[in-house]
Tab-separated table of C-alpha atoms in Angstrom:
chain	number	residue	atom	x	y	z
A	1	UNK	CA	78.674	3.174	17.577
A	2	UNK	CA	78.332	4.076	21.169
A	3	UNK	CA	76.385	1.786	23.170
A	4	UNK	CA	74.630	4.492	24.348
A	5	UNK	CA	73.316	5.194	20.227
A	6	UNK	CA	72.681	1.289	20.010
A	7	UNK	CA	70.322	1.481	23.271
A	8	UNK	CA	68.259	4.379	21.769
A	9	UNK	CA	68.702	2.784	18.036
A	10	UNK	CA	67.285	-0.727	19.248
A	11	UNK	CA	64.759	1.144	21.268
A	12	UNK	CA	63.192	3.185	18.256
A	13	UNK	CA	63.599	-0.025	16.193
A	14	UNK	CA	61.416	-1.840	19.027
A	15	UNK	CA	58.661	0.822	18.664
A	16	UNK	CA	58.593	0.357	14.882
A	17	UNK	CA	58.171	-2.956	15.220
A	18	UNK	CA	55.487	-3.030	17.940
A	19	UNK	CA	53.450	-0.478	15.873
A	20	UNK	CA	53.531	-1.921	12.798
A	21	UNK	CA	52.884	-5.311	14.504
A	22	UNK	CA	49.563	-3.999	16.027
A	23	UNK	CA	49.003	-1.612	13.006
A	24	UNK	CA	49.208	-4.930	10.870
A	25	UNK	CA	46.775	-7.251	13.500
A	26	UNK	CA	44.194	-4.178	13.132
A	27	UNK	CA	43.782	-4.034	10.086
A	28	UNK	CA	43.620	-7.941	9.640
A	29	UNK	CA	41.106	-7.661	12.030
A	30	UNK	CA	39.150	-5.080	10.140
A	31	UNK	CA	39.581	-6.938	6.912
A	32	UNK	CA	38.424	-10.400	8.195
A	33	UNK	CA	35.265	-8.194	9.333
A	34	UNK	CA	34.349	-6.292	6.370
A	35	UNK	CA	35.089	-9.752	4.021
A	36	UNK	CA	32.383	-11.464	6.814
A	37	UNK	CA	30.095	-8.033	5.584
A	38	UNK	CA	30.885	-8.801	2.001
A	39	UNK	CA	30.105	-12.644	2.201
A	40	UNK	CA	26.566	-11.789	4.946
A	41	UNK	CA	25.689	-9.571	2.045
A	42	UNK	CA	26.140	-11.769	-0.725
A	43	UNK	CA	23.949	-14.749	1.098
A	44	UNK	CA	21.490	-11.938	1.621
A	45	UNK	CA	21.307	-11.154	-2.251
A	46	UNK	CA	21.367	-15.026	-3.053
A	47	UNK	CA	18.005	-15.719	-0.824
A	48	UNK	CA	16.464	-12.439	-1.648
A	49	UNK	CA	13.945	-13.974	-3.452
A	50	UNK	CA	11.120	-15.457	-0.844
A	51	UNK	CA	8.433	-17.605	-3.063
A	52	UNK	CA	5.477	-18.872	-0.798
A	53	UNK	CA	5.169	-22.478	-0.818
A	54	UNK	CA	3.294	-24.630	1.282
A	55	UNK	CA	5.701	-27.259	2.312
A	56	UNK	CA	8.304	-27.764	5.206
A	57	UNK	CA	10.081	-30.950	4.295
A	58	UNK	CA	12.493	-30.649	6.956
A	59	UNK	CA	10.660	-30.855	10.023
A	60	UNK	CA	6.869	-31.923	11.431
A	61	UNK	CA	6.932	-28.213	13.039
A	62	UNK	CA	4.150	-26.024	12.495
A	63	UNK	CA	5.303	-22.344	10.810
A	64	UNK	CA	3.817	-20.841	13.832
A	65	UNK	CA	6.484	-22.987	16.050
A	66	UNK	CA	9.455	-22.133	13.488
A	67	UNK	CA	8.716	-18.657	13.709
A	68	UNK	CA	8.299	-18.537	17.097
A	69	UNK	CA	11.780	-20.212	17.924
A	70	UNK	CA	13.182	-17.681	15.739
A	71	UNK	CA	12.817	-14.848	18.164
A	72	UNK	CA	15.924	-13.805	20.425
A	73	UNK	CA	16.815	-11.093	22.131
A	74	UNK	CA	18.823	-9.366	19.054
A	75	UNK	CA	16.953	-10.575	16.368
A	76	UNK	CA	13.292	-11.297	14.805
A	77	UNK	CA	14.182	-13.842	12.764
A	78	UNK	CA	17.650	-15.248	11.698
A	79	UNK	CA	20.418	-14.626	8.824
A	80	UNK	CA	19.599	-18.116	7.026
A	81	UNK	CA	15.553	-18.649	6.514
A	82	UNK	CA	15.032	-21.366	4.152
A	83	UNK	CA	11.525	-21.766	5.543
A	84	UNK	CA	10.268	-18.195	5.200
A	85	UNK	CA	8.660	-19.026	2.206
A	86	UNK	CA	6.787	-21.489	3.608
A	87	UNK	CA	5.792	-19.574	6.845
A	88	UNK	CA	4.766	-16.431	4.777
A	89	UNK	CA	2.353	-18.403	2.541
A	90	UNK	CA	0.750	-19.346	6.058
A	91	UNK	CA	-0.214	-16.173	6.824
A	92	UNK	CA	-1.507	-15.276	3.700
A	93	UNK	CA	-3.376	-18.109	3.039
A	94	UNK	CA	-4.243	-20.015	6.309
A	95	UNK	CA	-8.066	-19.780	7.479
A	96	UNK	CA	-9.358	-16.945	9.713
A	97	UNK	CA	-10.699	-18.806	12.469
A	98	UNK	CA	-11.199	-15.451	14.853
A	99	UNK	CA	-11.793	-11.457	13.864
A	100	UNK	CA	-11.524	-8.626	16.455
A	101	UNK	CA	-11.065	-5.047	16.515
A	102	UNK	CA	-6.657	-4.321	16.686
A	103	UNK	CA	-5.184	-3.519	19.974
A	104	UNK	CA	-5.368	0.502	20.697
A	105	UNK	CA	-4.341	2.684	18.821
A	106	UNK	CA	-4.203	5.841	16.562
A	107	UNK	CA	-4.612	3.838	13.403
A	108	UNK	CA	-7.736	1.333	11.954
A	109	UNK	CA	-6.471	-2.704	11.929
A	110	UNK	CA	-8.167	-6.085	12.830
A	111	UNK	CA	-6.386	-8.493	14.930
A	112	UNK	CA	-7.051	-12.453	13.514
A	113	UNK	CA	-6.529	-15.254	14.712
A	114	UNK	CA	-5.338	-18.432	11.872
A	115	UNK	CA	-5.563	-21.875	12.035
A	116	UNK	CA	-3.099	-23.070	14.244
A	117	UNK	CA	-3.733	-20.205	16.825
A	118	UNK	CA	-1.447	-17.595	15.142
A	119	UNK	CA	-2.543	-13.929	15.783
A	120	UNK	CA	-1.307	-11.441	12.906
A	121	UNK	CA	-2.783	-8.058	12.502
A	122	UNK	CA	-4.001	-7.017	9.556
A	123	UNK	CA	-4.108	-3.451	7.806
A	124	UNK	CA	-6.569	-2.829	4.972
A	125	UNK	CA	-5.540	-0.911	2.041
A	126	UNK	CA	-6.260	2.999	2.212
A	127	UNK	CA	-4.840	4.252	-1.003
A	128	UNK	CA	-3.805	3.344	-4.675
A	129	UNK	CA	-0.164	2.558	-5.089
A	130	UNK	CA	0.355	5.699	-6.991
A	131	UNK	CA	-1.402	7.845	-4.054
A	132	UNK	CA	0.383	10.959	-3.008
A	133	UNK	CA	0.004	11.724	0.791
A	134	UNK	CA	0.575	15.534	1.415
A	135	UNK	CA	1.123	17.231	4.337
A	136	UNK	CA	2.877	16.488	7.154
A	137	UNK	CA	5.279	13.577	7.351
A	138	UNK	CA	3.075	11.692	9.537
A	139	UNK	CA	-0.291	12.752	7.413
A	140	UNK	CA	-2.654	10.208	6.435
A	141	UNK	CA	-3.789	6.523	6.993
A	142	UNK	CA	-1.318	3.861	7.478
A	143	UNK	CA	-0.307	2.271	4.146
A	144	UNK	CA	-0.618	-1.455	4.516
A	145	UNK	CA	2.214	-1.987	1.633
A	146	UNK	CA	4.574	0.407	3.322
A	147	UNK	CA	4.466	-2.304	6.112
A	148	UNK	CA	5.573	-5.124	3.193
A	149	UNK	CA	8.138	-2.919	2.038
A	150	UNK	CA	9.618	-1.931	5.335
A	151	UNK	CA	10.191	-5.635	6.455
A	152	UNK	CA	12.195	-6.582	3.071
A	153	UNK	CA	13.956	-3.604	3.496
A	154	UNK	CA	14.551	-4.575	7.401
A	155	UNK	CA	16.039	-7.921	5.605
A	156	UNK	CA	18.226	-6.215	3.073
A	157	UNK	CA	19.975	-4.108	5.796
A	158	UNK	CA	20.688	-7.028	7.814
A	159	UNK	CA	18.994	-5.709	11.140
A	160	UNK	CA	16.353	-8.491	11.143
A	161	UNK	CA	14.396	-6.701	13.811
A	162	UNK	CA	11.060	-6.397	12.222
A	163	UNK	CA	7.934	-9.053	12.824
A	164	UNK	CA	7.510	-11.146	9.271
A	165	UNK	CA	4.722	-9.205	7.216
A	166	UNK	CA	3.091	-10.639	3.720
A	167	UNK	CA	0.264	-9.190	1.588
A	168	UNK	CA	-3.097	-10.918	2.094
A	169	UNK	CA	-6.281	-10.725	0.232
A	170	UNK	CA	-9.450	-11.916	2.221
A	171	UNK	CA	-13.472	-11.792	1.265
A	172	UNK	CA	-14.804	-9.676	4.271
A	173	UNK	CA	-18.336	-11.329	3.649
A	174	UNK	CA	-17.589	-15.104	3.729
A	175	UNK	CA	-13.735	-15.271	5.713
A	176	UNK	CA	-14.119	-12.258	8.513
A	177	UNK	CA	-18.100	-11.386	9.473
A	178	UNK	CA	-18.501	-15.163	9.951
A	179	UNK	CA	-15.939	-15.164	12.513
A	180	UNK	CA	-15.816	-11.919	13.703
A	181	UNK	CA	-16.587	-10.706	17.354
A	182	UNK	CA	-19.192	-8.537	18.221
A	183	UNK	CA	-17.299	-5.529	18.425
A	184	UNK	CA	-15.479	-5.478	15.168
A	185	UNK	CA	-18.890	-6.891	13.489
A	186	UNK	CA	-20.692	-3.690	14.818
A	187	UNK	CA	-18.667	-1.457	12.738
A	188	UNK	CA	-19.539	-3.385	9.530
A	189	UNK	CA	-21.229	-1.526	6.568
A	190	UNK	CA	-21.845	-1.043	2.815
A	191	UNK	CA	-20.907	1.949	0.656
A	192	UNK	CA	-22.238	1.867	-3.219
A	193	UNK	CA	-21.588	-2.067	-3.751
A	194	UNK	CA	-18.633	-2.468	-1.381
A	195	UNK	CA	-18.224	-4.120	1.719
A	196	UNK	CA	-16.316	-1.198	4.575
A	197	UNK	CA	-15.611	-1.063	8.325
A	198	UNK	CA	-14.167	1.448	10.545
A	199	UNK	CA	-12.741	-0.961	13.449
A	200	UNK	CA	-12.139	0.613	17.005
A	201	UNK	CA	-9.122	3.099	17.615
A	202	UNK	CA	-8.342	6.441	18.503
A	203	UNK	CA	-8.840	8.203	14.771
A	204	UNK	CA	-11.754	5.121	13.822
A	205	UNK	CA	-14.748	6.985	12.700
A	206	UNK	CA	-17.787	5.262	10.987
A	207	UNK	CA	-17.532	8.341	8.638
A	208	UNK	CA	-14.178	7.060	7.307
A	209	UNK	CA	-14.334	3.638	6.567
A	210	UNK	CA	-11.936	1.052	5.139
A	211	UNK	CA	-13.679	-0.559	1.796
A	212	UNK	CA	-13.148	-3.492	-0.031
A	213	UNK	CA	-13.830	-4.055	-4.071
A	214	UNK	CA	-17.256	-5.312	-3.770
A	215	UNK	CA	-16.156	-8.325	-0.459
A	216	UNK	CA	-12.318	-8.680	-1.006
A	217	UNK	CA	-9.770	-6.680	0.585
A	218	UNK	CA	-6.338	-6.555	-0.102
A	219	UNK	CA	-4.257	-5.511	3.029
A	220	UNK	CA	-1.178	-6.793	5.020
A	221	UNK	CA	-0.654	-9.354	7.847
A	222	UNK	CA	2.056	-9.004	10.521
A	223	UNK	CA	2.859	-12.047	12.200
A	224	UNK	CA	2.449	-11.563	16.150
A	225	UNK	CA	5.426	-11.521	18.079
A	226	UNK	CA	5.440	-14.863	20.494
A	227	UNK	CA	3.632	-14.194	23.926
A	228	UNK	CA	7.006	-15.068	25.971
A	229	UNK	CA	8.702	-12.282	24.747
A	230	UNK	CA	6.457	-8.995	25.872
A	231	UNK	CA	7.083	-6.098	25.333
A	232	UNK	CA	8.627	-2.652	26.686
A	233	UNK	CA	7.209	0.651	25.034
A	234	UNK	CA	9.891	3.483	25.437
A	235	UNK	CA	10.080	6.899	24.448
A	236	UNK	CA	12.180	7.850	21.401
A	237	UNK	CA	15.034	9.832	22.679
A	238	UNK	CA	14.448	12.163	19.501
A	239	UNK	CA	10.930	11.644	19.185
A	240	UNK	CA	8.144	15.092	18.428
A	241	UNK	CA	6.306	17.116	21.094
A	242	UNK	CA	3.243	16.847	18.298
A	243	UNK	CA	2.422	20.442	20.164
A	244	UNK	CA	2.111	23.459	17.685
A	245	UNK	CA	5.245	25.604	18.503
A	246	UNK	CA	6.472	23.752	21.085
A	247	UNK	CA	10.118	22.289	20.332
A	248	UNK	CA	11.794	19.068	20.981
A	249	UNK	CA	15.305	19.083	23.057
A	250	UNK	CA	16.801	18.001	19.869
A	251	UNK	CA	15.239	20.390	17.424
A	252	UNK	CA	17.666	23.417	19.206
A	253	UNK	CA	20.458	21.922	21.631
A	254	UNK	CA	23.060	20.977	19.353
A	255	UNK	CA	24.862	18.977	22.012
A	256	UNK	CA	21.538	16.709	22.945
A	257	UNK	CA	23.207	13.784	21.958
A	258	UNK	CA	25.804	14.094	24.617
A	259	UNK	CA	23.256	14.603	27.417
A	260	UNK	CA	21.767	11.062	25.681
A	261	UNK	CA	24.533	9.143	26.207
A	262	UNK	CA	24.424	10.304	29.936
A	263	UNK	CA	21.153	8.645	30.078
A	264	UNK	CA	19.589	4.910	30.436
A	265	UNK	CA	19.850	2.350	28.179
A	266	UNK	CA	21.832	5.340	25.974
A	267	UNK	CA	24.834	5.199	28.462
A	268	UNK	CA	25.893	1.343	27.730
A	269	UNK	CA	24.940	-1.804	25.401
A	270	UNK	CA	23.833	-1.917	21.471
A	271	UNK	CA	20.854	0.687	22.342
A	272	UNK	CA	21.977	4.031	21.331
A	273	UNK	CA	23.821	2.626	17.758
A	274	UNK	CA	20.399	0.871	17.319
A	275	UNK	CA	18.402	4.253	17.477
A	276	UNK	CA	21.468	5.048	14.933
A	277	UNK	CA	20.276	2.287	12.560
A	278	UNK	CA	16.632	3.189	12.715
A	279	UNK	CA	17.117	6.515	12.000
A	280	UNK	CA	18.867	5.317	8.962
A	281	UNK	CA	16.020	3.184	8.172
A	282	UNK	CA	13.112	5.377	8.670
A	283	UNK	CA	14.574	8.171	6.960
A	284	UNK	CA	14.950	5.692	4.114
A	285	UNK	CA	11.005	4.668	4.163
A	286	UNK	CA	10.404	8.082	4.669
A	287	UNK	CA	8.841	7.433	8.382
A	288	UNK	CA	8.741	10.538	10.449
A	289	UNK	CA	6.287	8.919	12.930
A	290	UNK	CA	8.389	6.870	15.223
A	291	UNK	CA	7.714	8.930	18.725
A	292	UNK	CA	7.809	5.940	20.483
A	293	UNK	CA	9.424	2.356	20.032
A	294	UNK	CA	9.345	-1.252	21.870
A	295	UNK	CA	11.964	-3.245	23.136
A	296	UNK	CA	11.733	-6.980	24.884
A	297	UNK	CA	10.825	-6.444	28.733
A	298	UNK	CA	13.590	-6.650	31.095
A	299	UNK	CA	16.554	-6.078	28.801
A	300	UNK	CA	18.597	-3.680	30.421
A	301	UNK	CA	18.803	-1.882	27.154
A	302	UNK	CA	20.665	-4.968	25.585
A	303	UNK	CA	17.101	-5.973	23.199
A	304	UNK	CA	16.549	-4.596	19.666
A	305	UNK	CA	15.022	-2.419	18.744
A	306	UNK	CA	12.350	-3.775	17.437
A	307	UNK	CA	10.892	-2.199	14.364
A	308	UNK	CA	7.212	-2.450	14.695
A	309	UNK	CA	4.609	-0.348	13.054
A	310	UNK	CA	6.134	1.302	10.042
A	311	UNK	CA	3.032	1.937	7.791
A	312	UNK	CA	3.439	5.681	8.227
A	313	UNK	CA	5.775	5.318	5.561
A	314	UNK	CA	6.132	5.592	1.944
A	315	UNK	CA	3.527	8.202	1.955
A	316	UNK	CA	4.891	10.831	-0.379
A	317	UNK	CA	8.506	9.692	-2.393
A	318	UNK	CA	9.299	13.676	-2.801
A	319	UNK	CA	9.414	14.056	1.050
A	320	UNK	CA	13.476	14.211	2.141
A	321	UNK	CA	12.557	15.073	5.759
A	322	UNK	CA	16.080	15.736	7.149
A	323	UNK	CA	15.043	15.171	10.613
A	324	UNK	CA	14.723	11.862	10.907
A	325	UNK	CA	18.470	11.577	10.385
A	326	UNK	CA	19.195	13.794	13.841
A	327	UNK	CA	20.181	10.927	15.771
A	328	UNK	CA	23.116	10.429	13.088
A	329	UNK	CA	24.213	13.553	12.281
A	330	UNK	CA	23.991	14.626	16.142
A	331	UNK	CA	26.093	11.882	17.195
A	332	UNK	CA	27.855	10.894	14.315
A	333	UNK	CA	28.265	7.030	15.279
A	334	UNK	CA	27.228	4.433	13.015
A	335	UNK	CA	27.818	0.679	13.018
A	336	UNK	CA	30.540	-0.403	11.088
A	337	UNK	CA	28.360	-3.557	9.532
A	338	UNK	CA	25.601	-1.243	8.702
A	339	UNK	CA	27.530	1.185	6.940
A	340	UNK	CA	29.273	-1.383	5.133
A	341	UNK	CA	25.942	-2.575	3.951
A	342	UNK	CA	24.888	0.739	2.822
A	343	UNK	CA	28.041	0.905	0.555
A	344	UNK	CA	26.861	-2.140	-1.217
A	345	UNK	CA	23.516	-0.822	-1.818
A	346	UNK	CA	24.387	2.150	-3.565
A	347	UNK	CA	24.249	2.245	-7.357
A	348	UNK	CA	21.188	1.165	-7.485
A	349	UNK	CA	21.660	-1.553	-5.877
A	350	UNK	CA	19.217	-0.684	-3.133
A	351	UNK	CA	16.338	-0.177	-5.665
A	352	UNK	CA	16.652	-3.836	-7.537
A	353	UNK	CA	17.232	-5.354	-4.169
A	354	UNK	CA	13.982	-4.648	-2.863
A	355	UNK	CA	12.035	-4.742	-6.289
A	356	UNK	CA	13.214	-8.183	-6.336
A	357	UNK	CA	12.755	-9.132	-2.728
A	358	UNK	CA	8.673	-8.134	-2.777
A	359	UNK	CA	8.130	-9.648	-6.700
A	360	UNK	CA	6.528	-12.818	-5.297
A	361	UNK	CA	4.319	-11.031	-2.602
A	362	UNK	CA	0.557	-11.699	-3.133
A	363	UNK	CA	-0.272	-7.975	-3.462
A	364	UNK	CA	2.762	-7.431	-5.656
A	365	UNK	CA	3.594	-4.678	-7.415
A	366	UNK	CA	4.097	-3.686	-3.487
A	367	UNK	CA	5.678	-0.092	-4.517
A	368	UNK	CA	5.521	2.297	-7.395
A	369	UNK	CA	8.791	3.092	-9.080
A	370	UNK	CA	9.240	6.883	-7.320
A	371	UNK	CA	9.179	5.589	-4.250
A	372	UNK	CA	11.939	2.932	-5.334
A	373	UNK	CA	13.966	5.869	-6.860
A	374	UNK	CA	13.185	7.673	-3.877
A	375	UNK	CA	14.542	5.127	-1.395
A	376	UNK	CA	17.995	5.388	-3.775
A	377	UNK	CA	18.453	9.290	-3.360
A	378	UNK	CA	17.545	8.936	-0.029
A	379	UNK	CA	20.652	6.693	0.489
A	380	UNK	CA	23.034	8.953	-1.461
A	381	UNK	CA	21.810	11.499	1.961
A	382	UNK	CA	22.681	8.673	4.287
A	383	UNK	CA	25.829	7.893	2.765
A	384	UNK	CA	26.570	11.792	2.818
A	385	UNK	CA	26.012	12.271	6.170
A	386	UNK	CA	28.332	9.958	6.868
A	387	UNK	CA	30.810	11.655	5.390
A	388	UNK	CA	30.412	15.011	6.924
A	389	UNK	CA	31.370	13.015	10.213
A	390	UNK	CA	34.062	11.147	9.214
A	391	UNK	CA	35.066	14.270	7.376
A	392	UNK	CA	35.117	16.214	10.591
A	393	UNK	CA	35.641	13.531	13.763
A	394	UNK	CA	37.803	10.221	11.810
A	395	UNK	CA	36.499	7.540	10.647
A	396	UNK	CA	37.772	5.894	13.809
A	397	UNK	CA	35.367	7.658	15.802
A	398	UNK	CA	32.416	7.287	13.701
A	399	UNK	CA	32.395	4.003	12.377
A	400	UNK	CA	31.690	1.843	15.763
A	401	UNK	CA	32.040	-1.916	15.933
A	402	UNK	CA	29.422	-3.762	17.281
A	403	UNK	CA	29.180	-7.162	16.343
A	404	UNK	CA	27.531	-8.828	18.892
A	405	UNK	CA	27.035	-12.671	18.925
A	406	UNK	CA	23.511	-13.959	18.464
A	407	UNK	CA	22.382	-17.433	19.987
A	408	UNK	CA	19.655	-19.574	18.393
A	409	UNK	CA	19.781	-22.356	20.834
């Protein structure tokens, strides 16, 4: 052989090598991280189950301190929570030592404050679990168990970016008039045998009041984020105008997405993929309400998004409002770790995961069963849309990995 024919041999032999060298390192790489999905997902399953208890053996912290040193910049709370349990039965069972009307907004709630200086805000309970809410999406009262459900399913996703709710019943007559400020007391009545009140926000009217079952009201508590993280309202890049006739960007540019990622906090960091994630996760609640969202102050669009204020959801389990998936199946990106995650949900997995996760909730049964069949199907559209993209761009293109590291120090 020439040497000339050896030169170019050994040189086509080097590029093999180098390829398949690289090709191999790859896919280790993507192996190790999809077996670090499998095993996160498998620790999620194994502590699925929260039961409230009372004690924390481990430490002389408060749960008001343990939750509050959860908090960082990417996360609510963390991936291993043995003390949940025990911080959960605190807000659903510690004393009401304050009651005030809820911060503005469209929507009745009471902020309270529990022993140990914790504010939560509760929701009462508008409707029967087997209520249907027609009309639009975003029709109707808040649902105070939507809340419950939303936060387990924020847990079985893995995003841990939504405040800690629980169920809570309290006696309006002995644990919230007693304490109750002036304002919030003022809006205190009786219908038939039941005690009602109507609160102070934009839709409150004293026509349309919240009632208990004679004093006791089942509703939800959110725990209050801590006061050193404030936070950043923003609006949603694909949020509605709300204006009869009047269109969104999104609803008819079918290159908006581009013109997003031109834009601040959508041009760099986590933010964009996590508008990709709560798309995913509102159109699995069935929340078509999310105009606007909060982030941590100051973050240069590398906070969460933080999911907050998902009670317009689970309203209606026959609604399959497409929309809410735009940000996906405009920019057809998603997270490699969440669409792992979705994979191992499917089959019905998603349904008994969050059936089990709310069993031991005080107000359990939190859902009915069509709205846990209805968060299945509306995975199988997820999972579809998916595939359209990676169908049409690669799945190099679509699937995105972001794995960012998360401090707890």
């Amino acid at each position: 052989m020439k040497l000339k024919q050896r030169v170019v041999l050994l040189a086509i032999l080097l590029v093999i090598f180098i390829f398949t060298k690289v090709f191999l390192i790859d896919n280790l790489d993507t192996s190790a991280a999809n077996r670090e999905d499998q095993r996160a997902f498998h620790r999620m399953m194994t502590g699925l189950r929260v039961e409230l208890a009372p004690k924390l053996d481990h430490t002389l912290q408060s749960p008001w301190e343990i939750a509050a040193q959860w908090v960082v910049p990417r996360e609510v709370y963390p991936e291993e929570t043995p003390e949940l349990g025990a911080i959960m039965h605190a807000m659903a069972t510690k004393k009401i030592i304050k009651a005030d009307v809820g911060y503005k907004g469209t929507q009745l709630k009471a902020l309270l404050i529990l022993e140990g200086g914790q504010k939560v805000v509760f929701k009462p309970k508008r409707y029967s679990r087997d209520h249907v809410v027609e009309g639009e999406p975003y029709a109707g009262y808040d649902r105070h168990n939507a809340e419950v459900a939303a936060f387990h399913l924020d847990r079985i996703l893995g995003f841990r970016r939504a405040p800690l709710v629980v169920g809570r019943f309290v006696n309006l007559r002995t644990e919230i008039k007693p304490v109750a400020t002036e304002q919030l007391l003022s809006t205190f009545l009786t219908v038939g045998n039941n005690t009602c009140f109507y609160g102070k926000c934009y839709y409150c009217r004293e026509t349309e009041p919240a009632c208990a079952d004679g004093d006791i009201m089942e509703g939800s508590v959110t725990l209050w984020l801590p006061d050193v993280w404030p936070l950043q309202k923003h609006r949603h890049p694909w949020g509605r105008t709300y204006r009869e006739g009047k269109l969104a960007r999104w609803e008819y540019d079918e290159s908006y997405c581009d013109a997003v990622k031109k834009t601040s906090p959508y041009d760099s960091g986590p933010r964009l993929l996590d508008i990709i994630d709560t798309a995913v996760f509102d159109y699995l609640i069935g929340n078509a309400d999310r105009h606007h969202y909060e982030s941590f102050q100051d973050d240069e669009g590398a906070s969460m998004l933080i999911l907050l204020d998902n009670a317009k959801s689970f309203g209606n389990p026959s609604l399959d409002e497409r929309s809410i998936l735009a940000p996906l199946y405009q920019c057809c990106i998603i997270r490699v770790s969440t669409w792992n995650r979705l994979n191992y949900l499917k089959n019905g997995v998603l349904k008994s995961a969050l059936k089990s996760a709310m069993a031991h909730d005080p107000i359990s049964p939190v859902l009915s069963d069509p709205h846990l069949d209805a968060v299945d199907q509306r995975l199988l559209s997820v999972l579809a849309t998916v595939k359209q993209c990676t169908d049409q761009f690669g799945m190099d293109t679509v699937l995105v990995e972001d794995r960012m590291p998360l401090s707890h120090l």
